[in-house]
């Protein structure tokens, strides 16, 4: 069974960097698919942030392009999110998810991790 | 970005049929997908590419549409269907989501 699990600090100070890890079990992230980060803001709005593909290429939402980096550790079957210069507007629940390279629908999701940006 | 517009909320009685709409600000071909999210849970894929039922999803759920207008139909609605339903497009970059339709049962 494919499972994704997010981990990372639940509280980040403004201007600092937010760093999250997605651990994948049941599927090797280099075998196929794209591996995304998605966030849901208070009030329900959802935003796709970007992905790292099975080959290691990345694609980011232009709204975040200057602040975001998605990387991976293939030996641990994990991928990572780093979001720089956070503000209170980055407070959200962050999800990692798997999507098909073609059609790009998200068929497996992590449970999500709530991150609050506050001093 | 492609804006997806959904009605904020709907209320229906168990056993009825409900249609949830999603309108895109520009064409997305058939690359519209639907998710169900219950409080405290992650989103669950229901429908992909407008009309394809995801694995394990009951046949009470169906999807239709192409271009800019899409519909998720639940028939018949059950009590367990109380949730928020999101549409998501992947034809235009960046991928975008609708604001969600909250389905309540009377």
PDB file of C-alpha atoms in Angstrom:
ATOM      1  CA  UNK A   1       0.000   0.000   0.000  1.00  0.00           C
ATOM      2  CA  UNK A   2       1.312   3.410  -0.971  1.00  0.00           C
ATOM      3  CA  UNK A   3       1.568   5.843   1.902  1.00  0.00           C
ATOM      4  CA  UNK A   4       2.869   9.394   2.168  1.00  0.00           C
ATOM      5  CA  UNK A   5       3.660  11.051   5.482  1.00  0.00           C
ATOM      6  CA  UNK A   6       4.602  14.668   6.071  1.00  0.00           C
ATOM      7  CA  UNK A   7       6.806  15.752   8.934  1.00  0.00           C
ATOM      8  CA  UNK A   8       8.342  18.980  10.139  1.00  0.00           C
ATOM      9  CA  UNK A   9       7.966  21.818  12.616  1.00  0.00           C
ATOM     10  CA  UNK A  10       4.484  23.075  13.305  1.00  0.00           C
ATOM     11  CA  UNK A  11       5.642  26.595  14.131  1.00  0.00           C
ATOM     12  CA  UNK A  12       7.943  28.828  12.094  1.00  0.00           C
ATOM     13  CA  UNK A  13       8.894  32.432  12.763  1.00  0.00           C
ATOM     14  CA  UNK A  14       8.293  35.128  10.143  1.00  0.00           C
ATOM     15  CA  UNK A  15      11.198  35.664   7.729  1.00  0.00           C
ATOM     16  CA  UNK A  16      12.574  32.191   8.447  1.00  0.00           C
ATOM     17  CA  UNK A  17      12.436  29.110   6.228  1.00  0.00           C
ATOM     18  CA  UNK A  18       9.793  26.410   6.368  1.00  0.00           C
ATOM     19  CA  UNK A  19      11.159  22.902   5.819  1.00  0.00           C
ATOM     20  CA  UNK A  20       9.027  19.789   5.480  1.00  0.00           C
ATOM     21  CA  UNK A  21       9.729  16.174   4.625  1.00  0.00           C
ATOM     22  CA  UNK A  22       7.487  13.710   2.815  1.00  0.00           C
ATOM     23  CA  UNK A  23       8.334  10.072   3.449  1.00  0.00           C
ATOM     24  CA  UNK A  24       6.956   7.637   0.881  1.00  0.00           C
ATOM     25  CA  UNK A  25       6.414   3.940   1.476  1.00  0.00           C
ATOM     26  CA  UNK A  26       5.052   1.305  -0.880  1.00  0.00           C
ATOM     27  CA  UNK A  27       6.431   2.974  -4.019  1.00  0.00           C
ATOM     28  CA  UNK A  28       9.852   4.164  -5.129  1.00  0.00           C
ATOM     29  CA  UNK A  29       9.781   7.849  -6.057  1.00  0.00           C
ATOM     30  CA  UNK A  30      12.245   7.312  -8.908  1.00  0.00           C
ATOM     31  CA  UNK A  31      10.000   4.701 -10.560  1.00  0.00           C
ATOM     32  CA  UNK A  32       7.469   7.148 -11.926  1.00  0.00           C
ATOM     33  CA  UNK A  33       4.975   9.950 -11.223  1.00  0.00           C
ATOM     34  CA  UNK A  34       5.402  13.484  -9.988  1.00  0.00           C
ATOM     35  CA  UNK A  35       5.645  14.268  -6.290  1.00  0.00           C
ATOM     36  CA  UNK A  36       3.939  17.446  -5.222  1.00  0.00           C
ATOM     37  CA  UNK A  37       3.433  19.800  -2.344  1.00  0.00           C
ATOM     38  CA  UNK A  38      -0.024  21.319  -1.935  1.00  0.00           C
ATOM     39  CA  UNK A  39      -1.265  23.582   0.818  1.00  0.00           C
ATOM     40  CA  UNK A  40      -4.678  24.439   2.176  1.00  0.00           C
ATOM     41  CA  UNK A  41      -5.149  27.803   3.810  1.00  0.00           C
ATOM     42  CA  UNK A  42      -7.563  28.591   6.634  1.00  0.00           C
ATOM     43  CA  UNK A  43     -10.826  29.190   4.816  1.00  0.00           C
ATOM     44  CA  UNK A  44     -10.357  26.276   2.425  1.00  0.00           C
ATOM     45  CA  UNK A  45      -8.381  27.742  -0.476  1.00  0.00           C
ATOM     46  CA  UNK A  46      -5.970  25.142  -1.873  1.00  0.00           C
ATOM     47  CA  UNK A  47      -2.766  25.907  -3.748  1.00  0.00           C
ATOM     48  CA  UNK A  48      -0.513  23.570  -5.690  1.00  0.00           C
ATOM     49  CA  UNK A  49       3.034  24.628  -4.839  1.00  0.00           C
ATOM     50  CA  UNK A  50       5.187  22.503  -7.090  1.00  0.00           C
ATOM     51  CA  UNK A  51       6.523  19.061  -7.804  1.00  0.00           C
ATOM     52  CA  UNK A  52       9.651  17.032  -8.301  1.00  0.00           C
ATOM     53  CA  UNK A  53       9.353  14.392 -10.979  1.00  0.00           C
ATOM     54  CA  UNK A  54      10.578  10.814 -10.816  1.00  0.00           C
ATOM     55  CA  UNK A  55      13.565  11.939 -12.921  1.00  0.00           C
ATOM     56  CA  UNK A  56      14.401  14.805 -10.578  1.00  0.00           C
ATOM     57  CA  UNK A  57      13.134  17.726 -12.618  1.00  0.00           C
ATOM     58  CA  UNK A  58      11.068  20.340 -10.840  1.00  0.00           C
ATOM     59  CA  UNK A  59       8.121  22.580 -11.676  1.00  0.00           C
ATOM     60  CA  UNK A  60       6.999  25.352  -9.373  1.00  0.00           C
ATOM     61  CA  UNK A  61       3.957  27.547  -9.110  1.00  0.00           C
ATOM     62  CA  UNK A  62       5.101  30.926 -10.449  1.00  0.00           C
ATOM     63  CA  UNK A  63       3.539  32.629  -7.438  1.00  0.00           C
ATOM     64  CA  UNK A  64       6.192  30.932  -5.278  1.00  0.00           C
ATOM     65  CA  UNK A  65       9.067  30.587  -7.707  1.00  0.00           C
ATOM     66  CA  UNK A  66      11.452  32.914  -5.909  1.00  0.00           C
ATOM     67  CA  UNK A  67      10.916  31.286  -2.502  1.00  0.00           C
ATOM     68  CA  UNK A  68      10.412  27.554  -3.084  1.00  0.00           C
ATOM     69  CA  UNK A  69      12.697  24.597  -3.516  1.00  0.00           C
ATOM     70  CA  UNK A  70      11.697  20.936  -3.775  1.00  0.00           C
ATOM     71  CA  UNK A  71      14.445  18.350  -3.490  1.00  0.00           C
ATOM     72  CA  UNK A  72      14.690  14.657  -2.736  1.00  0.00           C
ATOM     73  CA  UNK A  73      16.785  11.939  -1.115  1.00  0.00           C
ATOM     74  CA  UNK A  74      16.328   8.852  -3.230  1.00  0.00           C
ATOM     75  CA  UNK A  75      18.196   6.649  -0.752  1.00  0.00           C
ATOM     76  CA  UNK A  76      15.529   7.408   1.848  1.00  0.00           C
ATOM     77  CA  UNK A  77      12.621   7.631  -0.612  1.00  0.00           C
ATOM     78  CA  UNK A  78      11.819  11.094   0.652  1.00  0.00           C
ATOM     79  CA  UNK A  79      11.226  14.470  -0.904  1.00  0.00           C
ATOM     80  CA  UNK A  80      11.386  17.855   0.729  1.00  0.00           C
ATOM     81  CA  UNK A  81       9.863  21.304   0.672  1.00  0.00           C
ATOM     82  CA  UNK A  82      11.735  24.451   1.552  1.00  0.00           C
ATOM     83  CA  UNK A  83       9.877  27.746   1.520  1.00  0.00           C
ATOM     84  CA  UNK A  84      11.947  30.811   2.302  1.00  0.00           C
ATOM     85  CA  UNK A  85      11.076  34.165   3.832  1.00  0.00           C
ATOM     86  CA  UNK A  86       7.768  33.006   5.229  1.00  0.00           C
ATOM     87  CA  UNK A  87       5.059  35.369   6.445  1.00  0.00           C
ATOM     88  CA  UNK A  88       1.857  34.814   8.364  1.00  0.00           C
ATOM     89  CA  UNK A  89       0.159  34.279   5.005  1.00  0.00           C
ATOM     90  CA  UNK A  90       2.049  30.996   4.673  1.00  0.00           C
ATOM     91  CA  UNK A  91       0.118  29.571   7.611  1.00  0.00           C
ATOM     92  CA  UNK A  92      -1.620  26.515   6.176  1.00  0.00           C
ATOM     93  CA  UNK A  93      -1.937  22.756   6.230  1.00  0.00           C
ATOM     94  CA  UNK A  94       0.732  21.320   3.938  1.00  0.00           C
ATOM     95  CA  UNK A  95       0.157  18.092   2.037  1.00  0.00           C
ATOM     96  CA  UNK A  96       2.431  15.973  -0.084  1.00  0.00           C
ATOM     97  CA  UNK A  97       0.800  14.040  -2.895  1.00  0.00           C
ATOM     98  CA  UNK A  98       1.513  11.844  -5.896  1.00  0.00           C
ATOM     99  CA  UNK A  99       0.279  12.687  -9.352  1.00  0.00           C
ATOM    100  CA  UNK A 100       0.393  11.156 -12.772  1.00  0.00           C
ATOM    101  CA  UNK A 101       2.861  12.823 -15.081  1.00  0.00           C
ATOM    102  CA  UNK A 102       0.131  12.955 -17.695  1.00  0.00           C
ATOM    103  CA  UNK A 103      -3.254  14.278 -16.543  1.00  0.00           C
ATOM    104  CA  UNK A 104      -1.748  15.287 -13.165  1.00  0.00           C
ATOM    105  CA  UNK A 105      -4.475  14.259 -10.782  1.00  0.00           C
ATOM    106  CA  UNK A 106      -3.478  13.511  -7.202  1.00  0.00           C
ATOM    107  CA  UNK A 107      -4.216   9.891  -6.363  1.00  0.00           C
ATOM    108  CA  UNK A 108      -2.343   9.537  -3.069  1.00  0.00           C
ATOM    109  CA  UNK A 109      -2.066  12.173  -0.367  1.00  0.00           C
ATOM    110  CA  UNK A 110      -0.367  12.446   2.977  1.00  0.00           C
ATOM    111  CA  UNK A 111      -2.429  13.272   6.042  1.00  0.00           C
ATOM    112  CA  UNK A 112      -1.136  16.818   6.095  1.00  0.00           C
ATOM    113  CA  UNK A 113       0.818  18.867   8.603  1.00  0.00           C
ATOM    114  CA  UNK A 114      -0.388  22.154  10.025  1.00  0.00           C
ATOM    115  CA  UNK A 115       2.245  24.890   9.926  1.00  0.00           C
ATOM    116  CA  UNK A 116       1.725  28.185  11.712  1.00  0.00           C
ATOM    117  CA  UNK A 117       3.900  31.192  10.970  1.00  0.00           C
ATOM    118  CA  UNK A 118       4.038  33.348  14.060  1.00  0.00           C
ATOM    119  CA  UNK A 119       6.560  35.157  16.205  1.00  0.00           C
TER     120      UNK A 119
ATOM    121  CA  UNK B   1      -3.984  31.345 -13.624  1.00  0.00           C
ATOM    122  CA  UNK B   2      -7.115  29.350 -14.395  1.00  0.00           C
ATOM    123  CA  UNK B   3      -9.806  30.233 -11.884  1.00  0.00           C
ATOM    124  CA  UNK B   4     -12.250  27.474 -10.952  1.00  0.00           C
ATOM    125  CA  UNK B   5     -15.601  28.662  -9.614  1.00  0.00           C
ATOM    126  CA  UNK B   6     -17.762  26.455  -7.398  1.00  0.00           C
ATOM    127  CA  UNK B   7     -20.937  27.132  -5.451  1.00  0.00           C
ATOM    128  CA  UNK B   8     -20.039  27.552  -1.765  1.00  0.00           C
ATOM    129  CA  UNK B   9     -22.581  25.172  -0.293  1.00  0.00           C
ATOM    130  CA  UNK B  10     -25.460  22.815  -0.978  1.00  0.00           C
ATOM    131  CA  UNK B  11     -27.961  21.036   1.269  1.00  0.00           C
ATOM    132  CA  UNK B  12     -29.761  17.891   0.170  1.00  0.00           C
ATOM    133  CA  UNK B  13     -31.715  15.045   1.751  1.00  0.00           C
ATOM    134  CA  UNK B  14     -30.408  11.481   1.808  1.00  0.00           C
ATOM    135  CA  UNK B  15     -31.556   9.524  -1.219  1.00  0.00           C
ATOM    136  CA  UNK B  16     -31.692  12.566  -3.461  1.00  0.00           C
ATOM    137  CA  UNK B  17     -29.478  13.378  -6.414  1.00  0.00           C
ATOM    138  CA  UNK B  18     -27.076  16.302  -6.187  1.00  0.00           C
ATOM    139  CA  UNK B  19     -24.990  18.009  -8.850  1.00  0.00           C
ATOM    140  CA  UNK B  20     -21.965  20.090  -7.925  1.00  0.00           C
ATOM    141  CA  UNK B  21     -20.677  22.422 -10.593  1.00  0.00           C
ATOM    142  CA  UNK B  22     -17.238  23.762 -11.431  1.00  0.00           C
ATOM    143  CA  UNK B  23     -16.678  26.422 -14.060  1.00  0.00           C
ATOM    144  CA  UNK B  24     -13.211  27.217 -15.399  1.00  0.00           C
ATOM    145  CA  UNK B  25     -12.161  30.696 -16.501  1.00  0.00           C
ATOM    146  CA  UNK B  26     -10.547  29.155 -19.590  1.00  0.00           C
ATOM    147  CA  UNK B  27     -10.691  25.808 -21.322  1.00  0.00           C
ATOM    148  CA  UNK B  28      -9.136  22.823 -19.549  1.00  0.00           C
ATOM    149  CA  UNK B  29      -9.989  20.142 -22.124  1.00  0.00           C
ATOM    150  CA  UNK B  30     -11.066  17.147 -20.017  1.00  0.00           C
ATOM    151  CA  UNK B  31      -8.346  17.638 -17.399  1.00  0.00           C
ATOM    152  CA  UNK B  32     -10.693  18.280 -14.506  1.00  0.00           C
ATOM    153  CA  UNK B  33     -10.577  16.154 -11.378  1.00  0.00           C
ATOM    154  CA  UNK B  34     -12.743  15.941  -8.271  1.00  0.00           C
ATOM    155  CA  UNK B  35     -11.870  15.320  -4.635  1.00  0.00           C
ATOM    156  CA  UNK B  36     -13.803  14.763  -1.420  1.00  0.00           C
ATOM    157  CA  UNK B  37     -12.441  16.093   1.837  1.00  0.00           C
ATOM    158  CA  UNK B  38     -13.871  15.443   5.273  1.00  0.00           C
ATOM    159  CA  UNK B  39     -12.808  17.461   8.343  1.00  0.00           C
ATOM    160  CA  UNK B  40      -9.408  16.418   9.634  1.00  0.00           C
ATOM    161  CA  UNK B  41      -8.715  14.171   6.653  1.00  0.00           C
ATOM    162  CA  UNK B  42      -6.722  14.504   3.471  1.00  0.00           C
ATOM    163  CA  UNK B  43      -8.507  14.958   0.141  1.00  0.00           C
ATOM    164  CA  UNK B  44      -9.624  11.779  -1.587  1.00  0.00           C
ATOM    165  CA  UNK B  45      -9.664  11.438  -5.368  1.00  0.00           C
ATOM    166  CA  UNK B  46     -13.160  10.679  -6.690  1.00  0.00           C
ATOM    167  CA  UNK B  47     -13.118  11.433 -10.408  1.00  0.00           C
ATOM    168  CA  UNK B  48     -10.198  11.999 -12.791  1.00  0.00           C
ATOM    169  CA  UNK B  49     -10.219  13.447 -16.277  1.00  0.00           C
ATOM    170  CA  UNK B  50     -13.779  14.665 -15.979  1.00  0.00           C
ATOM    171  CA  UNK B  51     -15.600  11.347 -15.967  1.00  0.00           C
ATOM    172  CA  UNK B  52     -13.371   8.504 -14.815  1.00  0.00           C
ATOM    173  CA  UNK B  53     -14.199   6.913 -11.467  1.00  0.00           C
ATOM    174  CA  UNK B  54     -11.176   6.502  -9.215  1.00  0.00           C
ATOM    175  CA  UNK B  55     -10.390   3.107  -7.765  1.00  0.00           C
ATOM    176  CA  UNK B  56     -12.607   2.099  -4.864  1.00  0.00           C
ATOM    177  CA  UNK B  57     -15.053   4.987  -5.283  1.00  0.00           C
ATOM    178  CA  UNK B  58     -18.729   3.991  -5.276  1.00  0.00           C
ATOM    179  CA  UNK B  59     -20.586   4.170  -8.564  1.00  0.00           C
ATOM    180  CA  UNK B  60     -22.962   6.680  -6.935  1.00  0.00           C
ATOM    181  CA  UNK B  61     -20.357   9.257  -7.906  1.00  0.00           C
ATOM    182  CA  UNK B  62     -20.044  10.356 -11.522  1.00  0.00           C
ATOM    183  CA  UNK B  63     -18.527  13.220 -13.437  1.00  0.00           C
ATOM    184  CA  UNK B  64     -19.225  14.973 -16.710  1.00  0.00           C
ATOM    185  CA  UNK B  65     -18.198  17.957 -18.770  1.00  0.00           C
ATOM    186  CA  UNK B  66     -15.437  19.280 -20.967  1.00  0.00           C
ATOM    187  CA  UNK B  67     -13.948  22.625 -21.853  1.00  0.00           C
ATOM    188  CA  UNK B  68     -15.051  25.035 -19.132  1.00  0.00           C
ATOM    189  CA  UNK B  69     -18.106  23.465 -17.467  1.00  0.00           C
ATOM    190  CA  UNK B  70     -17.962  20.371 -15.307  1.00  0.00           C
ATOM    191  CA  UNK B  71     -20.297  18.569 -12.933  1.00  0.00           C
ATOM    192  CA  UNK B  72     -19.875  16.067 -10.144  1.00  0.00           C
ATOM    193  CA  UNK B  73     -23.072  14.103  -9.488  1.00  0.00           C
ATOM    194  CA  UNK B  74     -23.893  11.980  -6.466  1.00  0.00           C
ATOM    195  CA  UNK B  75     -26.949   9.752  -6.862  1.00  0.00           C
ATOM    196  CA  UNK B  76     -28.234   8.764  -4.431  1.00  0.00           C
ATOM    197  CA  UNK B  77     -26.680  10.880  -1.690  1.00  0.00           C
ATOM    198  CA  UNK B  78     -25.869   9.085   1.567  1.00  0.00           C
ATOM    199  CA  UNK B  79     -25.259  10.514   5.025  1.00  0.00           C
ATOM    200  CA  UNK B  80     -21.548   9.694   4.754  1.00  0.00           C
ATOM    201  CA  UNK B  81     -21.229  12.054   1.765  1.00  0.00           C
ATOM    202  CA  UNK B  82     -21.225  15.094   4.064  1.00  0.00           C
ATOM    203  CA  UNK B  83     -17.939  16.725   3.043  1.00  0.00           C
ATOM    204  CA  UNK B  84     -16.363  19.478   0.983  1.00  0.00           C
ATOM    205  CA  UNK B  85     -15.868  18.732  -2.704  1.00  0.00           C
ATOM    206  CA  UNK B  86     -13.052  20.343  -4.683  1.00  0.00           C
ATOM    207  CA  UNK B  87     -12.394  20.477  -8.395  1.00  0.00           C
ATOM    208  CA  UNK B  88      -8.855  20.741  -9.756  1.00  0.00           C
ATOM    209  CA  UNK B  89      -7.555  21.372 -13.270  1.00  0.00           C
ATOM    210  CA  UNK B  90      -4.262  20.224 -14.701  1.00  0.00           C
ATOM    211  CA  UNK B  91      -4.516  21.397 -18.313  1.00  0.00           C
ATOM    212  CA  UNK B  92      -3.064  24.838 -17.672  1.00  0.00           C
ATOM    213  CA  UNK B  93       0.041  25.608 -15.637  1.00  0.00           C
ATOM    214  CA  UNK B  94      -0.091  26.130 -12.695  1.00  0.00           C
ATOM    215  CA  UNK B  95      -2.554  23.494 -11.536  1.00  0.00           C
ATOM    216  CA  UNK B  96      -5.404  25.157  -9.669  1.00  0.00           C
ATOM    217  CA  UNK B  97      -8.212  24.164  -7.350  1.00  0.00           C
ATOM    218  CA  UNK B  98     -11.723  25.428  -6.845  1.00  0.00           C
ATOM    219  CA  UNK B  99     -12.670  26.920  -3.495  1.00  0.00           C
ATOM    220  CA  UNK B 100     -14.765  23.885  -2.641  1.00  0.00           C
ATOM    221  CA  UNK B 101     -18.476  23.135  -2.258  1.00  0.00           C
ATOM    222  CA  UNK B 102     -19.609  22.120   1.205  1.00  0.00           C
ATOM    223  CA  UNK B 103     -22.305  19.465   0.999  1.00  0.00           C
ATOM    224  CA  UNK B 104     -24.626  19.222   3.963  1.00  0.00           C
ATOM    225  CA  UNK B 105     -27.400  16.736   4.498  1.00  0.00           C
ATOM    226  CA  UNK B 106     -30.824  17.844   5.663  1.00  0.00           C
TER     227      UNK B 106
END
